[in-house]
XYZ file of C-alpha atoms in Angstrom:
461
model
C 198.961 114.509 41.423
C 197.212 115.401 44.426
C 197.772 111.951 45.757
C 200.868 112.612 45.661
C 200.988 114.642 48.945
C 200.437 112.048 51.718
C 199.643 113.226 55.018
C 203.140 113.267 56.400
C 204.142 116.668 54.098
C 203.760 117.735 50.235
C 205.776 116.160 46.584
C 209.214 117.989 47.668
C 209.284 116.097 51.154
C 208.562 112.806 49.133
C 210.499 113.367 46.796
C 214.007 114.070 48.492
C 213.254 110.713 50.377
C 212.959 108.979 47.529
C 215.884 110.549 45.469
C 218.009 109.374 48.822
C 216.609 106.006 49.186
C 216.626 105.051 45.040
C 220.674 106.672 44.988
C 221.910 105.273 47.669
C 221.039 101.838 46.542
C 221.835 102.434 43.347
C 225.378 103.552 43.870
C 225.681 100.600 45.654
C 224.310 98.406 43.124
C 226.557 100.088 40.468
C 229.839 100.157 42.433
C 229.368 95.966 42.282
C 229.715 95.517 39.036
C 232.460 98.351 39.095
C 234.562 97.410 41.998
C 234.879 93.810 40.838
C 235.383 94.398 36.700
C 237.854 96.296 38.503
C 239.223 93.963 40.652
C 238.724 91.438 37.147
C 240.845 93.890 34.991
C 237.981 95.501 33.300
C 238.085 98.627 33.272
C 235.769 102.037 33.835
C 235.487 104.772 31.407
C 232.397 105.997 34.025
C 230.709 105.505 37.309
C 227.617 108.345 36.721
C 224.338 108.606 39.507
C 221.698 110.228 37.396
C 221.027 110.182 33.843
C 221.401 113.229 31.838
C 223.477 116.708 31.998
C 226.050 116.147 33.935
C 226.452 118.986 37.122
C 229.616 117.123 38.718
C 232.319 115.034 37.664
C 236.244 114.311 38.302
C 238.687 112.231 36.830
C 239.754 108.947 39.364
C 243.896 108.342 39.013
C 242.820 105.566 36.583
C 240.962 107.229 34.119
C 237.487 106.588 35.125
C 235.337 109.981 35.290
C 232.693 110.307 38.403
C 229.378 111.776 37.667
C 225.930 113.106 39.471
C 223.799 113.825 36.911
C 220.585 116.175 36.699
C 218.574 113.014 36.869
C 218.509 111.148 39.817
C 216.711 107.636 38.952
C 219.181 105.455 38.356
C 222.699 105.197 37.700
C 224.818 102.925 35.217
C 228.676 102.118 34.894
C 230.361 101.814 31.534
C 233.252 99.751 30.313
C 235.729 99.960 28.702
C 234.541 98.599 24.976
C 230.628 99.129 25.616
C 228.709 100.939 23.244
C 226.078 102.389 25.388
C 225.536 102.216 29.865
C 224.109 99.142 29.094
C 227.206 96.925 28.157
C 225.591 95.466 24.554
C 228.028 95.339 22.275
C 230.341 97.735 20.922
C 234.641 97.830 19.919
C 238.128 97.067 21.139
C 239.636 101.048 20.267
C 241.265 101.838 22.797
C 243.144 104.236 21.207
C 239.841 106.020 20.245
C 238.865 105.667 23.980
C 242.269 107.201 24.895
C 241.692 109.965 22.408
C 237.990 110.896 23.825
C 239.253 110.794 27.479
C 239.322 113.932 29.201
C 242.158 115.306 30.624
C 244.184 112.903 32.703
C 246.289 113.067 35.532
C 249.422 111.371 34.720
C 249.574 108.749 36.998
C 246.291 108.578 34.744
C 247.365 108.581 32.216
C 250.154 106.466 32.284
C 247.154 103.768 33.203
C 245.302 104.645 30.499
C 248.357 104.027 28.133
C 248.525 100.515 29.907
C 244.883 99.490 28.148
C 244.950 96.598 25.936
C 241.591 94.770 24.402
C 241.899 92.692 28.121
C 240.814 95.525 30.372
C 237.104 96.124 28.079
C 233.471 94.224 28.838
C 233.882 92.215 25.268
C 238.146 91.189 25.635
C 237.592 89.883 29.265
C 237.843 86.339 29.995
C 233.788 84.735 30.203
C 234.423 84.306 34.252
C 235.689 87.966 35.251
C 232.476 89.541 32.672
C 229.530 87.289 34.921
C 231.472 87.877 38.062
C 231.397 91.778 37.087
C 227.188 91.689 35.608
C 226.474 89.532 39.042
C 228.448 91.961 41.200
C 225.242 94.562 41.610
C 222.235 92.570 42.315
C 224.966 90.757 44.623
C 225.664 94.157 46.105
C 221.812 95.147 47.239
C 221.936 91.191 49.291
C 224.972 92.537 50.737
C 223.170 96.323 51.654
C 220.424 94.730 52.961
C 222.261 91.828 55.304
C 224.559 94.915 56.690
C 221.778 97.194 57.330
C 219.621 94.877 58.858
C 222.721 93.534 60.980
C 223.406 97.349 62.295
C 219.384 97.606 62.841
C 219.792 94.408 64.639
C 222.891 95.992 66.521
C 221.234 98.907 67.790
C 217.947 97.904 68.769
C 219.328 94.620 71.287
C 216.435 92.604 71.936
C 214.628 92.629 75.149
C 215.552 91.184 78.590
C 213.759 89.076 80.023
C 211.231 88.899 82.268
C 210.141 92.332 80.726
C 211.311 95.205 81.926
C 210.050 98.737 80.449
C 211.876 101.631 79.412
C 209.913 104.132 78.428
C 205.476 104.524 78.812
C 203.295 106.481 75.645
C 200.274 108.448 76.882
C 196.952 106.368 76.997
C 193.672 108.188 77.496
C 192.332 109.037 80.966
C 189.763 105.571 80.876
C 192.464 103.687 80.603
C 194.192 103.273 83.816
C 198.406 103.397 84.168
C 199.756 102.587 86.634
C 203.506 101.183 84.926
C 206.405 102.893 85.675
C 210.209 103.132 83.960
C 211.851 100.055 85.290
C 209.193 97.870 85.982
C 209.867 94.130 85.478
C 206.855 92.159 83.839
C 205.929 88.578 85.078
C 202.242 88.026 84.926
C 199.335 90.809 83.056
C 195.616 88.563 84.116
C 197.580 85.972 85.826
C 199.484 85.034 81.817
C 203.094 84.995 81.702
C 203.613 87.028 78.508
C 206.376 85.033 76.888
C 207.810 87.747 74.988
C 207.873 87.829 71.738
C 207.611 83.494 70.654
C 204.632 82.847 72.949
C 202.796 86.620 72.732
C 200.324 86.336 70.403
C 198.851 83.357 72.400
C 199.468 84.893 75.699
C 198.013 88.326 75.050
C 194.716 85.869 73.155
C 193.832 84.572 76.921
C 193.306 87.925 77.859
C 190.384 89.603 78.520
C 188.987 92.829 76.544
C 188.485 95.919 78.934
C 189.378 99.072 78.789
C 192.521 98.118 81.953
C 193.797 94.798 83.495
C 196.173 93.709 86.082
C 199.954 93.670 85.873
C 201.912 91.292 88.521
C 205.130 93.664 88.572
C 208.891 93.785 90.236
C 209.689 97.862 90.719
C 212.520 98.215 93.741
C 212.435 94.552 94.878
C 209.125 93.984 95.444
C 206.315 92.491 93.825
C 203.167 94.999 93.256
C 199.610 94.275 91.850
C 199.432 97.632 89.064
C 196.974 98.252 86.802
C 197.723 98.987 82.406
C 196.826 99.237 79.563
C 196.030 95.840 77.589
C 199.254 94.094 77.090
C 198.335 94.904 73.161
C 195.851 97.433 73.481
C 194.497 100.112 69.611
C 197.620 101.814 69.808
C 198.661 102.808 66.349
C 202.630 101.922 66.272
C 202.924 101.691 62.445
C 201.039 103.004 59.389
C 201.118 101.049 56.177
C 202.245 103.638 53.481
C 199.418 104.291 50.524
C 197.172 102.410 52.992
C 193.785 104.089 54.476
C 195.151 104.783 57.695
C 197.513 106.429 56.424
C 195.674 108.604 53.252
C 192.669 109.143 56.163
C 196.156 111.322 58.604
C 196.716 108.633 61.124
C 200.110 109.186 63.146
C 201.751 106.699 65.429
C 201.384 107.311 69.085
C 197.394 106.984 68.359
C 195.155 105.059 70.016
C 191.983 103.778 68.754
C 188.475 104.983 70.948
C 185.998 102.886 69.568
C 184.985 101.264 65.130
C 181.490 102.510 64.460
C 180.112 103.978 67.686
C 181.631 100.402 69.287
C 184.880 100.627 71.584
C 188.116 98.609 71.324
C 190.371 98.217 74.180
C 193.026 95.197 71.494
C 194.326 95.210 68.421
C 192.770 91.989 68.075
C 189.233 93.812 68.633
C 190.624 95.939 65.935
C 191.080 93.313 63.715
C 187.784 91.593 64.504
C 185.975 94.786 63.909
C 187.617 95.151 59.894
C 187.065 91.366 59.340
C 183.550 91.332 60.026
C 183.073 94.219 58.264
C 185.316 93.838 54.473
C 185.209 96.258 52.839
C 182.330 99.333 53.960
C 184.171 102.162 55.543
C 184.642 102.086 59.458
C 184.322 105.248 61.243
C 187.005 105.532 63.904
C 187.137 107.741 67.327
C 190.698 108.324 68.292
C 192.841 109.799 70.663
C 195.910 111.845 70.074
C 197.647 113.303 72.902
C 194.302 113.872 74.936
C 192.111 115.401 72.132
C 189.464 112.898 69.883
C 188.788 113.605 67.182
C 186.108 110.748 64.301
C 187.721 109.827 61.424
C 185.944 107.465 59.002
C 188.648 104.646 56.884
C 187.552 102.019 54.011
C 189.576 98.679 54.551
C 191.160 98.520 51.487
C 192.166 94.682 50.617
C 196.481 94.047 51.090
C 197.661 90.313 50.050
C 198.467 88.211 53.345
C 200.808 85.213 53.570
C 198.745 81.497 54.916
C 200.373 79.221 56.024
C 200.461 77.034 53.419
C 202.254 78.718 51.102
C 198.969 80.986 49.444
C 197.976 85.036 49.882
C 194.672 86.051 49.607
C 192.945 89.427 49.654
C 192.336 90.661 53.491
C 190.170 93.231 54.286
C 193.096 95.367 56.386
C 193.039 100.038 57.594
C 197.540 100.110 57.175
C 196.901 100.655 61.219
C 200.296 98.038 62.438
C 200.929 97.457 66.190
C 204.170 95.996 66.806
C 202.812 93.629 69.816
C 203.895 95.438 73.461
C 203.030 98.898 73.607
C 206.014 99.966 75.929
C 209.533 100.218 75.189
C 211.201 96.806 76.735
C 214.676 97.678 77.880
C 216.801 95.575 76.243
C 220.115 93.806 76.278
C 222.582 93.601 73.384
C 222.268 91.171 70.489
C 225.721 89.101 69.563
C 227.525 89.800 66.020
C 226.424 86.092 65.121
C 223.141 86.073 66.510
C 222.561 89.270 64.495
C 224.167 87.945 61.234
C 222.503 84.948 61.214
C 219.246 87.150 61.701
C 219.603 89.270 59.401
C 220.649 85.973 56.722
C 216.746 84.802 57.447
C 215.218 88.369 56.554
C 217.091 88.787 52.952
C 215.900 85.271 52.487
C 212.531 85.927 54.110
C 212.048 88.607 51.728
C 212.707 86.607 49.052
C 210.825 84.544 49.032
C 208.144 86.351 50.138
C 208.522 88.860 47.016
C 208.694 85.297 44.615
C 205.213 84.714 46.099
C 203.220 87.428 45.322
C 204.705 87.748 41.965
C 203.275 84.177 41.365
C 200.118 85.055 43.288
C 199.180 87.555 40.963
C 199.944 86.027 38.124
C 198.010 82.766 39.327
C 195.234 85.310 40.740
C 195.285 84.215 44.145
C 195.620 88.323 44.749
C 195.221 91.959 42.989
C 197.831 92.831 40.787
C 197.105 96.401 42.683
C 199.961 94.697 44.592
C 202.468 95.640 42.560
C 203.652 99.843 42.801
C 205.637 101.645 40.620
C 207.707 104.198 40.902
C 204.723 106.747 42.583
C 203.451 103.683 44.926
C 207.686 103.247 45.914
C 207.913 107.191 45.832
C 204.684 107.529 48.517
C 205.931 105.168 50.742
C 209.484 106.673 51.036
C 208.133 109.395 52.488
C 205.933 107.800 54.553
C 208.989 105.359 55.898
C 210.714 108.423 56.425
C 207.683 109.869 58.113
C 207.823 107.485 60.703
C 211.771 107.772 61.793
C 215.186 106.774 60.251
C 215.392 103.617 61.771
C 212.266 103.100 58.935
C 213.876 104.483 56.762
C 216.451 102.942 56.946
C 215.052 100.182 56.887
C 212.861 100.116 54.111
C 216.198 101.010 52.049
C 217.054 97.370 53.169
C 214.148 95.972 51.959
C 213.980 97.593 48.572
C 216.774 96.820 47.918
C 216.903 93.051 48.593
C 213.672 93.779 45.798
C 216.254 95.890 43.331
C 218.753 93.189 43.415
C 216.170 90.288 42.740
C 214.178 92.103 40.427
C 218.074 92.934 38.163
C 218.206 88.859 38.399
C 214.858 88.093 35.934
C 216.025 86.358 32.964
C 215.121 89.774 30.589
C 217.443 90.944 28.267
C 219.168 94.784 29.602
C 218.598 93.395 33.116
C 221.982 91.911 35.156
C 219.679 88.586 34.943
C 219.537 88.774 31.268
C 223.088 89.483 30.690
C 223.640 86.112 32.493
C 221.748 84.245 30.266
C 224.242 85.404 28.152
C 227.074 84.173 29.464
C 225.870 80.760 30.210
C 224.360 80.670 26.670
C 228.186 81.722 25.516
C 229.997 78.904 28.242
C 227.907 75.994 26.585
C 228.104 76.855 23.121
C 231.370 78.662 22.692
C 230.647 81.583 22.090
C 228.879 84.922 22.147
C 225.341 85.442 20.294
C 225.524 88.095 17.661
C 225.043 91.354 17.846
C 222.084 91.602 15.584
C 220.428 88.436 18.315
C 221.892 90.772 21.003
C 220.242 93.541 20.006
C 217.311 92.180 19.101
C 216.621 91.298 22.551
C 217.222 94.194 24.024
C 215.027 95.430 22.096
C 212.471 92.759 23.356
C 214.306 93.182 26.620
C 213.394 97.434 26.780
C 209.795 97.043 25.730
C 208.925 93.698 28.417
C 210.435 96.183 31.040
C 208.709 99.441 29.736
C 205.072 97.654 29.805
C 205.743 96.810 32.876
C 206.305 100.304 34.306
C 203.870 101.071 32.007
C 201.206 99.061 34.563
C 202.926 100.221 37.406
C 202.237 103.463 37.031
C 199.078 103.347 35.609
C 198.478 101.080 39.095
C 199.940 103.837 41.087
C 197.918 107.319 39.508
C 195.064 105.744 38.168
C 193.284 101.801 39.010
C 194.758 101.512 42.679
C 195.276 105.284 44.072
């Protein structure tokens, strides 16, 4: 179990944030099923977050039991007429349902007595059943969209020209004369053109401890010294990476690699690419102190310009661009919505492409994580701040929505395939066929889960 204890905390910390992330995503997913089902006239018997022993429940005015169960690793909505929480099989005996319903208020009792076969999952029209099934994944995508919109509205967009808001600390060997409020005009004679042309601009700046900045300060133009625009600064840490395992923190500055000084983030990338998967001794500055640690790069799937992916050695140290926090202006709602849609679509495309690349053997299957890996990632993102954790929930919600649309029995996509069959043939698959398909689906999901957990604990720790 020691692999479950990341550098930022302990098992309890990891599990708490994993449960929070999963519960939010499951609640939104199942609420999508519930609310569209209700609007379509399908009655929900139970809305459950978690499985197993019920630790809290209440019955609303429509007779739906809302409950929280002891095992918070999923959830379900059980509709009237379902034989089980997977909405498979069963009958439409409304009287039997009424006899087994908990004590109801007068309003709930009246609502329950008005139920007919039309209000069951199996008795509802095809359009109502299809909409109810599809709503779960769609609500996951909507959650991601809303979170990305909120993040964009909160963060804003950098002012032009770039204006310094806050500055991190740096080793004394790096001269730092920039001040909050400075408007950055040029660096070593080069305009940064942030963010579109930032990478090209940085590539033209020589690798040295400090560089010249032309800034506007209090109405005057000054030339001052400062760190590289994209220095060897740790701005993010990839969960479950070599950097994460070694305990590196955001704000650390990498001083040297195998004794060779590094000043730019590009220096670090080039060094890792040249070294490959061999261990690298890092000298790291943190809040005035310097320590040494050794990291071994891990192969990570990296998208290529042609749409393929290849495994490249990575330490898991991220650098988002500028070393300072730029002052920002508000982003319009329309622009933030457009960017959020693009982000959701990007996650979907990259997820599908990643699976394709694993299947054809271009990248390692270690890129597939199971619940242990997701739990570790949840805790790691939480340790990097609320915004990182909330953004992670949005990414995971899109992934969960996409997974549920796969045409596998048991998943929502499998149900939609059955509904498509019904639309074409005019009849539902037989109960026997449904049960066989469901057994196959359960076996497929179980096999995938075992494989992913094996990656987490045995093959790709």
